[in-house]
Each structure stands twice: as structure tokens, then as C-alpha cells.
Amino acid sequence: MAGAMGGAAILPQGVLGARAYAALAHEETCPGGPIPQTPPLKKYVDPLPTPLTAVPDPSAYPGADYYEITMRQDSWRFHRDLGPATVWGYWADNPHDPHKPTGMGYLGPTISVTTDRPTVVKYRNELPTTHLFQFVIDAIRNGCDQLTPTPPPPYKPVLPFPSNVNVWNVVHQHGGFTAPQSDGTPMQSFSPDGIHAADYTTLDPGRVEPNEAIYAYTNHDRSCMLWYHDHGMGMTSLNVYAGLAGLWRVGDPADERLGLPRGEFEVPLILQDRTFNPDGSLAYTMTLREGEDTPVVNGKAYPFLTVEPRRYRLRLLNASNERFWRLRFETQPRNAVPEAQLPFWLIGTDSGFRPPLQMLNFLISPAERYDLIIDFSQVRRGTKVRLVNYHAPVHYPGMPGEGPEIRDIMEFRVTEPLSGGGDRSRPPKELRLPTVALLKPKPHTRRRQWVVYQHKLFRTMTFNAVPFEAPSQDFIEEGSTEIWEYINPNHDAHPMHVHLVNFQVLDRQPIDAAAYQADYEKWIDGGRKPKDLPVLENYFTGPPVPPEPDEARSSKDTFKSYPETVTRIIIQEFTPPTATIASIPGSGTKLPATYIHHCHILEHEDDDLMRPWTIVGHGDHGGHSGGGGHGH
């Protein structure tokens, strides 16, 4: 968990591997012992589940859809050959039948909204007060140095949760245009027994109990697939692993005219990796190794889906804690298509549509979403098309990358007859999709640097050697444009997520990571004097390279920060929603407004690779970076 899996660039690759980390973890305060292994499972025997869609109540708040969503412990069977597992999930009240809430035990129902129509949600925490993975909570509280956030000097360690809290939660709408009081940041957590973190807040406080919170969402987003997930302080990784995640689908009525596959031919795929004990229960092993050993899609291990010989729209979310997946579609028999791989078209990423791009494979990091069109009419009836993973070690690209390998994920069976009088969707190369304008930096666009810093191997990682709980030191003027440079001297990649805003990947540039890391250490040891901060331009080892084809011309909320590289993103406008939402007093943003950004390897996020930043009014500290993001 925590920063245990990162590798500092000052050590050559392979010096310490996952086995070495497992050995290090056998200390009195840290989890140890044999690593559980999932028993052998027969592949492609369980049908793919589809999360149900929650039913809104349009009468509770004017002009908005209202939901009541409860976090609850239940049971779920991940595979035919496994027993039921105790899991956590979200359940949505059904306004038409209070005795039949919408959910399946694991994960949560899909929240389907219309762009610019607000949503109000009351979240209720009815989870147990003892964690499903209490051994990890105990290890953090007892000071296990691989799990407990330990910032570099002069900062002192701070436990991420109180001594009387083993479970607390908060819901983050990932990718949404949200006021800070409804953003679901870690310090807004609340427990089943009503204990609140320092920044807990709720709208409409007269309508909530201590174990509840009401949030309001603008849904001022392009047509896209967001998601919602737990963001509990210090235990996000455990809470999401237990099942607290779901889809948030933003639709636009204009989508119906685009000619895309719809209804049953639009298939959501929530991709995760999990490990199971012989009795079928969840085993959390990432205190001892990198990644888990079994693929799970929509809550089922190695599922199958029967399909017609027509075009399908696949909406993929990588909801894994830390695993990158490199995915392609292989046919069985292999000679069903000329290259044994079925091509597909990428039509959208995190924040909406992009120009269609034909591809054979793609790399997706945790929290990214890919919107694909795949045409099963290209193969004869009876062909099996398998979604497989290859060349993506955990952690990607691997230092040491010795986590369990996963190849086979799920199977599509082209066995159903063509229905509805044929495929009326439009061929991808003929699609005319709404797209975003390419952002171009101006000569004086402000730049802000974020260094992925790790003081000791297998220990805490931070941005700019500053812990998460230190006050915000980055003040950004409302409406401004900035370029953020993520400097990664590590040997592994990190998926970075910025709350509130969308952005575009600008470019990447290789650096002499060992030299930069060594000089950055000297800067810290020398008292962090601004004039002595290493100048990034002195460490380049090559020219900037453009974004990858699947990133180019795409609007994003999560990107891959590759190792020994500076990755630049451009954020066009820092402007939070200020108007009142659904007539609820206090629902709009008031400046200053603080948001966060973080690594979406959830174990890294929990271990402090996360920092706040603050939007301010014009002329109000807008030009100062303080000790946070190194600006120029």
C-alpha cells in the first residue's frame, strides 16, 4: 500500500524487487506471511453482469434529479467456482419501490444524467465500523513504515485517520465540474457512526444524519463517462478494493443523432484485478506485492458476453487500484482476421468524444476511460473474440514489475443472430463527433512544476517533498491558463488526476533522472531555498515529444506520467461553478476554493502522493507558489 511500490531513480533498475519488498515487510508492525493465491478458475463460464441504472426522484429539488445512495456491506459471488465474498457496494433507493433498492452488492448502480441538468445525492454510510481489511488499518495505526505516510524532513508524520476510526468514506465524482464542498475530497470523510474529518461538509444540513452528506453536481460536462468512487482519507485503496465504485454516465440528447450503437449494444466494462482466497473471499495482497492475480469485469472473473455480428460501443473504465492494462482483441480461431487481432476505433476518452482513431491496442492506466467502437461483423458467426492484456507489468512499466501477470480477461462470443433488421449505426470512419479545440500555449503561460519525490526506496512519495496535510501553497487565479509539468524521476509510471478541470496532454520530454533526483535531494538538504531549486532545463536528454495518438486531440482528467520524464498538461481555465445548484443555499463555489490532485495508484494516493491547490480571485495571491508547486 502506501508508497511501498515506487522506485527511486538513484538506484538502478532491479536492485530491489517485489520479493525484496515482501521480505522487508516482515516486521513486527507490518503485514507478513504467505501471499494468498486465487485457486484455479475455469475461464469464460459466467455471463458478464451489467450494473443496473439508478432511478432518480425529480420531485425533491426543483430542476434536479435526486438520489439517496447507501454504502452497505453485502455478499457477491465473483465466479461460479468461488464461494460468496463479503463486499462493499453502493445501493440507490428506488423512489417507486422503497423495498427494492438498485444495486448488486459489489460496485454501485450507474448514475445516468443529462448534461447541464443538476443532480443532488444524499450519501449514507451504513458500513461496519470494523474494516473488511482491518489488518491494514491496524498496521498503519501501529506505524508500519511501508504503509504509514512518512514525509521528508522537516515535516513530521501524521496518522491519516483518528484512533477511533477504522472505517470512513466519502464519494468523489471523478471528472466532474463540481463545487469544492461537493467534491468528495479525503478530508471530507465521514464514518458509519458519525465521526467527521476536518473538512466534512454537507448541503441542506437539516436533512442529514451524522453518517450522511448531501452533495450537488452541475453535470456541466460534455457527453462522457465519468465515475464515482470512494475517497476516504488514508483508506481509499482499501475502500475501492472492497467494491466502492460505480459509473456516472453523462449523456447529451444530441448524441442520438450521431449514429452510435445504443441500448444493449452500448456495453460498460469496469476492469479491475482482484485476488481471492480458496473460500471465494477477497484477499488484499498489495501490502506484500504489486497488483492482484485475477481479472474482474463488472464484478465477474473471466466473464463472457454473447454478441451479434454488428458494431458495439464499449465503455471501458480502468478501476484497478494500480494495474495498467495494455489491451487488444484476439480472435479464436486466430485466422478469423488477417492479423489475429480485431481492429477497433477509439472515439472518446475521459472527458468526451475525440476524432475517431483506428487502433489495434491501447494502454489504459487506473482511472482512465476509453470509448471504443468494435465491429463483430468482421468475423464469421461462432468466432470468439478475447480481450487480452499484454506487455504491461505491474507497476507499469515496471520497477521491478514483478506483480502477477494477467493475460486473458474476458470473451465475446459472436453467436447471436442479427436483430432489429440490421445494424443501423454509422461506420466509425463516417462519424462526425463533437470534438475539442487544440489548446496551444502562449509565450507567457504560467508553468507550475510537480516533482514526484520519494525520500527512501519503498517509502512515502509526495509532490515536491510536501505532505498532503500541509496547507495549500499553490494559489491559482480564477480564469487563468496554466501548464503543469509533472517531473517523474522514478522507474514506474503514475496516473495523475486533477480534480475539477479538464486538460490536454501537451508533450513529454526525457530527463537525466538520476542527476535530477540527486540535485533535488541536495536542494531539500540545503533548506529548500528557492534560488537553489534545480532548473529542469538543465536535465533534458532529448527534445519534447508529442502526446501519444490516443491522447492527442483528447480532453482528459487523468494522464500517464511516464518514468524519467517530464509530462506537460495544459489547463485552459481554472473556473469553478459559482451559481447556486438546484436552489440549495451554499451549493455554489465561493473563493478561495481548494481542490486536489493526486496519483491514481490508490496505494500511492493513500501514502501522500496528493496535494491541495487553491483558486483565488483576481489579484489575490495569484502569482505566488509558496513551497508547493515550483512555479515560473
XYZ file of C-alpha atoms in Angstrom:
632
model
C 0.000 0.000 0.000
C 1.283 3.456 0.680
C 4.416 4.417 -1.199
C 5.778 0.942 -0.967
C 5.805 0.211 -4.657
C 7.691 3.169 -6.117
C 11.342 3.033 -7.119
C 13.694 5.983 -6.763
C 15.717 6.742 -9.859
C 19.008 6.941 -7.979
C 19.031 3.141 -7.844
C 19.460 1.064 -10.980
C 16.508 -1.000 -12.058
C 16.198 -4.370 -10.401
C 18.255 -3.572 -7.291
C 15.281 -4.351 -5.089
C 12.284 -6.192 -6.434
C 8.878 -7.226 -5.210
C 10.364 -10.202 -3.396
C 12.737 -7.884 -1.606
C 9.813 -5.716 -0.599
C 7.911 -8.708 0.711
C 10.903 -9.631 2.830
C 11.187 -6.078 4.150
C 7.572 -6.163 5.203
C 8.094 -8.998 7.710
C 8.413 -6.654 10.643
C 6.505 -6.657 13.880
C 4.228 -3.807 12.827
C 3.782 -4.746 9.139
C 1.657 -7.437 7.480
C 3.594 -10.540 6.513
C 3.208 -14.237 5.879
C 2.418 -16.207 2.703
C 0.805 -14.301 -0.157
C -2.667 -15.663 -0.984
C -3.193 -17.031 -4.486
C -6.518 -17.329 -6.259
C -7.403 -21.017 -6.818
C -7.575 -22.151 -10.467
C -10.729 -20.863 -12.150
C -12.344 -22.053 -15.347
C -12.473 -19.169 -17.792
C -15.494 -17.788 -19.594
C -18.225 -19.647 -17.701
C -20.010 -16.680 -16.097
C -22.005 -14.164 -18.155
C -20.937 -10.539 -17.928
C -23.177 -8.620 -15.491
C -24.343 -5.134 -16.395
C -24.755 -2.698 -13.498
C -28.353 -1.510 -13.239
C -29.190 2.168 -13.636
C -30.405 4.050 -10.576
C -33.859 5.660 -10.700
C -33.944 9.383 -9.868
C -36.564 11.291 -7.916
C -37.213 14.540 -9.844
C -39.519 15.989 -7.165
C -37.183 16.517 -4.191
C -35.273 19.520 -5.576
C -36.556 21.801 -8.351
C -34.909 21.293 -11.702
C -32.705 18.465 -10.460
C -32.636 14.682 -10.165
C -32.305 13.409 -6.595
C -30.827 10.121 -5.385
C -30.265 8.554 -1.990
C -27.262 6.209 -2.128
C -26.250 3.998 0.764
C -22.852 2.382 1.329
C -23.535 -1.087 2.655
C -21.834 -4.442 3.275
C -23.262 -7.398 1.370
C -22.134 -10.549 -0.418
C -21.193 -11.161 -4.038
C -20.025 -14.194 -5.991
C -17.120 -13.312 -8.297
C -17.045 -16.676 -10.106
C -19.071 -19.861 -10.414
C -16.306 -21.855 -8.713
C -15.852 -19.438 -5.798
C -17.990 -19.109 -2.701
C -19.691 -15.819 -1.863
C -17.432 -12.992 -0.742
C -18.196 -10.249 1.738
C -18.031 -6.992 -0.217
C -18.969 -3.321 -0.016
C -21.142 -1.538 -2.515
C -23.454 1.360 -3.255
C -27.236 0.918 -3.240
C -29.599 3.554 -4.678
C -33.074 3.973 -3.194
C -35.893 3.332 -5.653
C -38.470 6.132 -5.355
C -41.114 3.815 -6.875
C -40.467 0.886 -4.519
C -38.597 1.510 -1.240
C -38.223 -2.230 -0.686
C -36.207 -2.771 -3.883
C -33.077 -0.573 -3.902
C -30.897 -0.653 -7.017
C -27.512 -2.374 -6.710
C -25.819 -5.734 -6.813
C -23.776 -5.786 -3.595
C -20.421 -5.138 -5.219
C -19.762 -1.836 -7.069
C -22.729 0.502 -7.494
C -25.555 1.313 -9.879
C -24.923 3.541 -12.867
C -25.979 7.162 -12.396
C -27.243 8.308 -15.797
C -27.643 12.077 -16.165
C -28.230 14.668 -18.854
C -25.609 17.305 -19.448
C -26.312 20.517 -17.508
C -29.245 19.036 -15.573
C -28.125 19.062 -11.905
C -28.028 16.029 -9.672
C -28.388 16.049 -5.883
C -27.305 12.994 -3.901
C -27.652 12.100 -0.257
C -24.886 9.628 0.624
C -25.493 7.426 3.651
C -22.787 5.375 5.369
C -24.104 2.100 6.791
C -20.871 0.133 6.564
C -19.474 -1.754 9.579
C -17.169 0.153 11.918
C -14.505 -2.564 11.535
C -12.809 -2.612 8.143
C -13.019 -5.507 5.731
C -9.195 -5.293 5.641
C -8.678 -4.278 9.261
C -5.162 -5.723 9.313
C -4.019 -2.888 7.032
C -5.720 -0.230 9.165
C -4.007 -1.692 12.248
C -0.617 -1.749 10.529
C -0.910 1.929 9.565
C -2.005 2.895 13.054
C 0.856 0.871 14.576
C 3.439 2.663 12.443
C 4.383 0.114 9.763
C 6.950 2.159 7.864
C 5.935 0.729 4.475
C 2.314 1.791 4.969
C 2.253 4.831 7.232
C 2.800 8.164 5.438
C 6.220 9.480 6.464
C 7.119 12.785 4.796
C 10.683 14.009 4.321
C 12.226 16.477 6.800
C 11.338 18.905 8.215
C 7.772 17.564 8.139
C 6.573 15.136 10.801
C 4.371 12.062 10.240
C 0.626 12.476 10.836
C -1.707 9.466 11.034
C -4.301 9.751 8.265
C -7.290 8.842 10.445
C -8.201 9.180 14.142
C -7.588 6.458 16.696
C -11.330 5.777 16.990
C -11.989 5.405 13.237
C -11.444 2.151 11.325
C -13.875 2.952 8.510
C -14.764 6.257 6.969
C -15.796 7.199 3.489
C -16.623 9.991 1.117
C -17.781 9.882 -2.518
C -15.903 11.674 -5.300
C -17.491 12.262 -8.696
C -14.366 11.643 -10.768
C -14.001 14.084 -13.647
C -16.955 16.305 -12.774
C -17.276 20.086 -12.764
C -18.025 20.340 -9.068
C -18.044 22.937 -6.293
C -15.429 22.119 -3.606
C -17.971 21.420 -0.854
C -19.393 18.592 -3.010
C -16.092 17.352 -4.431
C -15.615 14.420 -2.059
C -12.001 15.034 -1.096
C -10.383 12.834 1.576
C -10.693 15.322 4.438
C -14.469 15.398 3.863
C -14.766 11.791 5.077
C -17.464 10.631 7.494
C -17.806 7.345 9.352
C -20.770 4.979 9.835
C -21.038 6.197 13.448
C -20.954 9.861 12.507
C -17.319 10.866 13.053
C -16.272 13.604 10.624
C -12.899 14.515 9.106
C -11.703 18.113 9.384
C -13.286 19.366 6.129
C -16.545 17.423 6.304
C -19.405 19.456 4.894
C -22.923 18.852 3.715
C -25.547 20.815 1.852
C -29.013 21.154 3.341
C -27.763 20.144 6.827
C -31.272 19.952 8.275
C -31.933 16.889 6.135
C -28.946 14.727 7.108
C -27.906 12.499 9.980
C -24.272 12.451 11.216
C -23.497 9.462 8.941
C -24.818 11.261 5.834
C -23.878 14.074 3.480
C -25.716 15.810 0.647
C -23.778 16.864 -2.450
C -24.924 18.722 -5.562
C -23.465 18.266 -9.033
C -23.734 20.561 -12.046
C -23.224 17.863 -14.702
C -21.811 20.713 -16.762
C -19.784 18.238 -18.781
C -19.591 17.116 -22.366
C -21.181 13.789 -23.174
C -18.807 11.323 -21.498
C -18.480 8.591 -18.917
C -17.360 9.783 -15.507
C -17.312 7.548 -12.475
C -17.831 7.822 -8.748
C -15.729 6.149 -6.101
C -14.641 6.273 -2.510
C -12.031 8.835 -1.475
C -11.769 8.128 2.276
C -8.712 9.678 3.911
C -5.940 7.109 4.319
C -8.041 4.174 3.124
C -9.214 4.956 -0.412
C -7.327 1.940 -1.762
C -8.996 -0.447 0.665
C -12.476 1.015 0.247
C -12.381 0.887 -3.561
C -10.896 -2.610 -3.443
C -13.831 -3.695 -1.268
C -16.202 -2.535 -4.038
C -16.981 1.168 -3.669
C -17.032 2.351 -7.295
C -19.645 2.932 -9.969
C -20.293 4.611 -13.338
C -21.606 8.134 -13.840
C -22.811 8.470 -17.416
C -23.330 11.986 -18.801
C -25.471 11.984 -21.920
C -26.495 14.676 -24.378
C -29.773 14.431 -26.357
C -27.742 15.341 -29.443
C -25.917 12.002 -29.105
C -28.955 10.250 -30.552
C -28.246 11.823 -33.948
C -24.622 10.658 -34.104
C -25.361 7.128 -35.282
C -23.595 5.353 -32.403
C -24.521 1.875 -31.133
C -27.144 2.278 -28.395
C -29.121 0.315 -25.835
C -27.907 -3.250 -25.405
C -25.163 -2.555 -27.956
C -23.511 0.005 -25.666
C -21.672 -2.070 -23.058
C -19.915 -0.733 -19.935
C -16.787 -2.614 -18.843
C -15.407 -1.876 -15.357
C -11.991 -3.527 -15.366
C -10.250 -4.469 -12.088
C -7.820 -7.025 -10.714
C -8.516 -8.951 -7.522
C -7.138 -11.907 -5.554
C -9.382 -14.486 -3.889
C -8.901 -16.884 -1.007
C -9.942 -20.524 -1.584
C -13.335 -19.834 0.004
C -14.001 -17.037 -2.508
C -13.412 -14.130 -0.137
C -11.411 -11.090 -1.219
C -7.707 -11.157 -0.367
C -5.932 -7.797 -0.324
C -2.264 -8.591 -1.064
C -0.798 -5.236 -2.049
C 0.936 -4.802 1.279
C 3.235 -7.585 0.074
C 3.316 -7.422 -3.718
C 2.342 -5.342 -6.733
C -1.097 -5.944 -8.183
C -3.535 -8.816 -7.864
C -3.753 -12.049 -9.832
C -7.242 -12.297 -11.375
C -9.125 -10.041 -13.830
C -12.610 -8.953 -12.846
C -15.019 -7.199 -15.241
C -18.222 -5.692 -13.830
C -17.623 -7.845 -10.767
C -17.068 -11.199 -12.527
C -13.798 -13.065 -13.072
C -13.193 -14.088 -16.703
C -16.758 -13.381 -17.900
C -18.209 -13.875 -21.369
C -20.691 -11.858 -23.420
C -22.660 -13.190 -26.366
C -22.862 -10.631 -29.163
C -24.392 -10.158 -32.593
C -22.363 -9.685 -35.805
C -22.636 -5.897 -35.625
C -20.946 -2.810 -34.199
C -20.819 -2.408 -30.415
C -19.808 0.553 -28.310
C -17.596 -0.497 -25.371
C -17.209 1.991 -22.496
C -14.081 0.896 -20.605
C -13.105 2.129 -17.149
C -9.860 1.007 -15.534
C -11.000 0.863 -11.890
C -7.971 -1.135 -10.732
C -6.060 0.127 -7.729
C -2.708 0.170 -9.500
C -2.637 -2.026 -12.604
C -2.135 -0.560 -16.085
C -3.638 -2.733 -18.829
C -2.412 -2.976 -22.437
C -5.443 -4.323 -24.237
C -6.232 -5.851 -27.599
C -8.898 -8.114 -29.079
C -7.675 -11.527 -30.277
C -9.799 -13.892 -32.335
C -10.298 -17.609 -31.836
C -9.577 -19.131 -34.292
C -6.621 -16.860 -34.856
C -7.071 -16.805 -38.641
C -10.528 -15.215 -38.321
C -8.903 -11.878 -39.238
C -5.609 -11.305 -41.066
C -3.534 -10.274 -38.010
C -5.376 -12.380 -35.395
C -6.348 -9.074 -33.788
C -9.671 -7.403 -34.360
C -9.201 -3.678 -35.024
C -11.394 -1.118 -33.286
C -11.959 2.621 -33.245
C -11.289 4.957 -30.335
C -13.998 7.649 -30.297
C -13.600 9.147 -26.817
C -11.527 9.317 -23.666
C -12.062 10.589 -20.118
C -13.926 13.797 -20.842
C -15.763 13.060 -24.040
C -15.548 12.481 -27.765
C -12.434 12.845 -29.891
C -11.806 12.304 -33.633
C -12.195 8.583 -34.441
C -8.871 6.726 -34.455
C -8.456 3.156 -35.681
C -6.277 1.085 -33.344
C -5.141 -2.463 -32.625
C -4.249 -1.987 -28.947
C -4.039 0.642 -26.219
C -2.593 1.210 -22.762
C -5.060 2.329 -20.093
C -3.957 3.452 -16.640
C -6.037 3.443 -13.451
C -8.994 5.880 -13.616
C -8.789 6.434 -17.399
C -11.803 5.722 -19.609
C -11.750 4.648 -23.252
C -14.790 4.786 -25.534
C -14.496 2.218 -28.352
C -16.415 1.004 -31.396
C -15.714 -2.608 -32.344
C -17.322 -4.360 -35.300
C -18.053 -8.037 -34.705
C -19.450 -8.388 -38.221
C -15.823 -8.597 -39.407
C -15.679 -12.224 -38.218
C -17.871 -15.166 -39.078
C -20.540 -16.380 -36.721
C -19.192 -18.652 -33.981
C -15.895 -16.782 -33.632
C -14.699 -15.990 -30.135
C -13.048 -12.622 -29.575
C -10.991 -12.358 -26.414
C -9.980 -9.209 -24.614
C -6.382 -9.802 -23.553
C -3.666 -7.919 -21.688
C -0.003 -7.986 -22.695
C 3.316 -6.173 -22.143
C 2.115 -4.196 -19.118
C 3.913 -5.371 -15.969
C 2.808 -4.132 -12.570
C 3.834 -1.432 -11.880
C 3.956 -0.234 -15.431
C 6.471 -0.105 -16.986
C 7.971 -1.980 -14.119
C 10.428 -1.230 -11.372
C 10.622 -4.022 -10.584
C 7.368 -5.018 -12.297
C 7.136 -8.392 -10.642
C 3.437 -8.401 -9.863
C 1.234 -11.256 -11.100
C 0.844 -11.402 -14.853
C -2.671 -11.406 -16.259
C -3.306 -12.175 -19.924
C -6.853 -13.411 -20.535
C -9.633 -11.104 -19.343
C -12.995 -11.853 -20.986
C -14.549 -13.392 -24.092
C -17.038 -12.094 -26.650
C -18.918 -14.874 -28.469
C -20.280 -13.928 -31.872
C -23.185 -16.360 -31.675
C -26.374 -14.271 -31.648
C -28.433 -13.638 -34.790
C -28.564 -10.100 -36.116
C -31.643 -8.414 -34.677
C -33.703 -5.321 -35.401
C -33.456 -5.557 -39.159
C -29.688 -4.999 -39.232
C -27.074 -2.646 -37.880
C -28.215 0.957 -38.309
C -25.228 2.510 -36.554
C -22.822 4.594 -38.589
C -19.389 3.209 -39.603
C -16.721 4.841 -37.364
C -14.843 6.463 -40.255
C -18.062 8.277 -41.190
C -18.800 9.577 -37.679
C -18.961 13.329 -37.163
C -18.374 13.683 -33.441
C -18.209 16.841 -31.332
C -14.543 17.445 -30.521
C -12.442 19.907 -28.543
C -10.206 22.617 -29.936
C -6.486 22.031 -29.662
C -5.022 24.109 -26.825
C -1.851 25.998 -27.654
C 0.305 27.654 -25.002
C 1.150 31.323 -25.250
C 4.683 32.624 -24.590
C 3.880 33.793 -21.061
C 1.565 30.974 -19.956
C 2.390 30.256 -16.326
C 4.104 26.945 -15.608
C 3.899 25.008 -12.356
C 6.139 22.050 -11.541
C 5.221 18.965 -9.543
C 8.074 16.619 -8.624
C 7.239 13.008 -7.762
C 9.608 12.727 -4.837
C 10.490 9.629 -2.820
C 12.876 10.122 0.070
C 13.611 6.395 0.561
C 13.008 3.341 -1.592
C 9.699 1.604 -0.768
C 8.603 4.548 1.337
C 6.286 7.541 1.075
C 6.036 9.544 -2.148
C 4.975 13.190 -2.189
C 4.623 16.060 -4.609
C 7.533 18.468 -4.198
C 8.542 16.807 -0.898
C 5.481 18.293 0.842
C 2.904 16.089 2.633
C -0.769 16.192 1.704
C -1.924 17.618 5.034
C 0.341 20.666 4.804
C -1.811 23.713 3.950
C -2.343 24.619 0.322
C 0.613 26.617 -1.007
C -0.472 26.938 -4.647
C -2.746 29.854 -5.478
C -4.172 29.996 -8.996
C -6.041 32.995 -10.301
C -9.605 32.295 -11.362
C -9.960 32.006 -15.129
C -6.236 31.635 -15.770
C -4.498 29.133 -18.035
C -1.531 27.124 -16.751
C 0.867 24.432 -17.889
C 1.608 21.852 -15.218
C 4.872 19.952 -15.544
C 4.955 16.605 -13.746
C 8.573 15.600 -13.201
C 8.853 11.852 -12.605
C 12.381 10.649 -11.766
C 11.017 7.215 -10.714
C 11.245 3.963 -12.660
C 7.475 3.427 -12.745
C 4.627 5.363 -14.321
C 1.953 7.195 -12.354
C -1.617 8.017 -13.480
C -2.226 11.611 -12.337
C -5.713 13.016 -11.765
C -6.564 16.695 -11.326
C -9.925 17.465 -9.730
C -12.392 19.980 -11.249
C -10.629 20.672 -14.549
C -10.194 19.023 -17.907
C -6.912 19.363 -19.760
C -4.902 18.213 -22.750
C -1.553 16.446 -22.748
C 0.880 18.915 -24.281
C 4.103 16.909 -24.623
C 6.696 14.804 -22.800
C 10.447 15.207 -22.516
C 13.104 12.777 -21.225
C 15.325 13.830 -18.330
C 18.522 12.651 -16.646
C 16.508 11.293 -13.739
C 19.413 10.202 -11.549
C 21.110 13.600 -11.779
C 17.869 15.468 -11.170
C 16.989 13.290 -8.166
C 20.445 13.758 -6.641
C 20.327 17.541 -7.042
C 16.778 17.685 -5.736
C 17.956 15.820 -2.624
C 20.697 18.439 -2.185
C 18.085 21.194 -2.523
C 16.000 19.640 0.261
C 19.017 19.046 2.490
C 20.120 22.635 1.885
C 16.941 24.110 3.308
C 14.734 24.291 0.176
C 15.924 27.750 -0.875
C 14.001 28.845 -3.999
C 17.143 30.172 -5.678
C 18.804 26.747 -5.402
C 15.938 24.702 -6.850
C 17.267 22.541 -9.720
C 16.467 24.115 -13.086
C 14.577 21.491 -15.088
C 16.008 22.636 -18.432
C 19.487 21.562 -17.305
C 18.451 17.895 -17.182
C 16.808 17.306 -20.566
C 18.267 14.418 -22.549
C 16.183 14.904 -25.683
C 13.578 17.125 -27.318
C 9.887 17.211 -26.365
C 7.770 14.504 -27.974
C 4.075 14.979 -28.817
C 1.296 13.179 -26.963
C 0.503 9.627 -27.968
C -2.100 9.255 -30.747
C -4.851 8.210 -28.335
C -4.132 11.260 -26.129
C -3.823 13.809 -28.915
C -6.932 15.910 -29.508
C -8.465 14.371 -26.374
C -9.891 16.087 -23.319
C -8.617 14.355 -20.194
C -8.879 14.330 -16.410
C -6.245 11.620 -15.859
C -2.945 11.120 -17.692
C 0.110 8.886 -17.581
C 3.239 10.410 -16.038
C 5.926 8.208 -17.530
C 9.197 7.369 -15.732
C 12.330 9.501 -16.094
C 10.226 12.025 -17.972
C 8.546 15.387 -17.544
C 4.940 15.292 -18.778
C 3.236 18.609 -19.516
C -0.502 19.207 -19.462
C -2.268 22.437 -20.349
C -5.313 23.502 -18.350
C -7.266 26.152 -20.198
C -9.369 27.645 -17.450
C -9.489 27.362 -13.668
C -13.105 28.449 -13.187
C -15.240 26.562 -10.652
C -19.064 26.541 -10.716
C -20.265 29.566 -8.750
C -24.026 29.553 -9.399
C -26.468 28.052 -6.908
C -27.299 24.438 -7.774
C -30.891 23.163 -7.552
C -31.840 26.190 -5.400
C -29.805 24.826 -2.473
C -28.228 27.636 -0.431
C -24.443 27.447 -0.280
C -24.143 24.975 -3.148
C -22.076 27.208 -5.440
C -18.359 27.920 -5.132
C -17.052 30.779 -3.047
C -13.438 31.829 -3.486
C -10.881 30.899 -2.342
C -11.725 27.331 -3.386
C -9.385 24.424 -2.683
C -9.207 21.269 -4.792
C -6.624 18.480 -5.011
C -4.596 16.463 -7.499
C -3.064 13.066 -6.867
C -1.697 9.841 -8.234
C -4.482 7.394 -9.056
C -2.459 4.407 -7.994
C -4.651 4.341 -4.918
C -1.936 2.964 -2.669
C 0.256 5.937 -3.620
C -2.585 8.385 -3.038
C -3.160 6.984 0.452
C 0.540 7.326 1.140
C 0.634 11.065 0.415
C 1.186 11.428 -3.350
C -1.535 14.066 -3.276
C -1.623 17.842 -2.757
C -4.219 20.622 -2.478
C -4.274 23.729 -4.682
C -6.457 26.810 -4.400
C -8.328 29.030 -6.867
C -8.380 32.676 -5.792
C -9.895 35.876 -7.104
C -8.036 38.241 -9.383
C -5.023 39.748 -7.637
C -5.482 37.613 -4.514
C -2.166 35.708 -4.143
C -2.495 34.652 -7.747
C 1.196 34.965 -8.558
C 2.591 33.103 -5.569
C 3.539 29.465 -5.464
C 4.941 29.286 -1.937
C 6.575 25.978 -1.094
C 4.170 23.910 -3.160
C 4.212 23.710 -6.933
C 7.523 25.086 -8.168
C 6.388 27.857 -10.490
C 7.931 30.026 -13.160
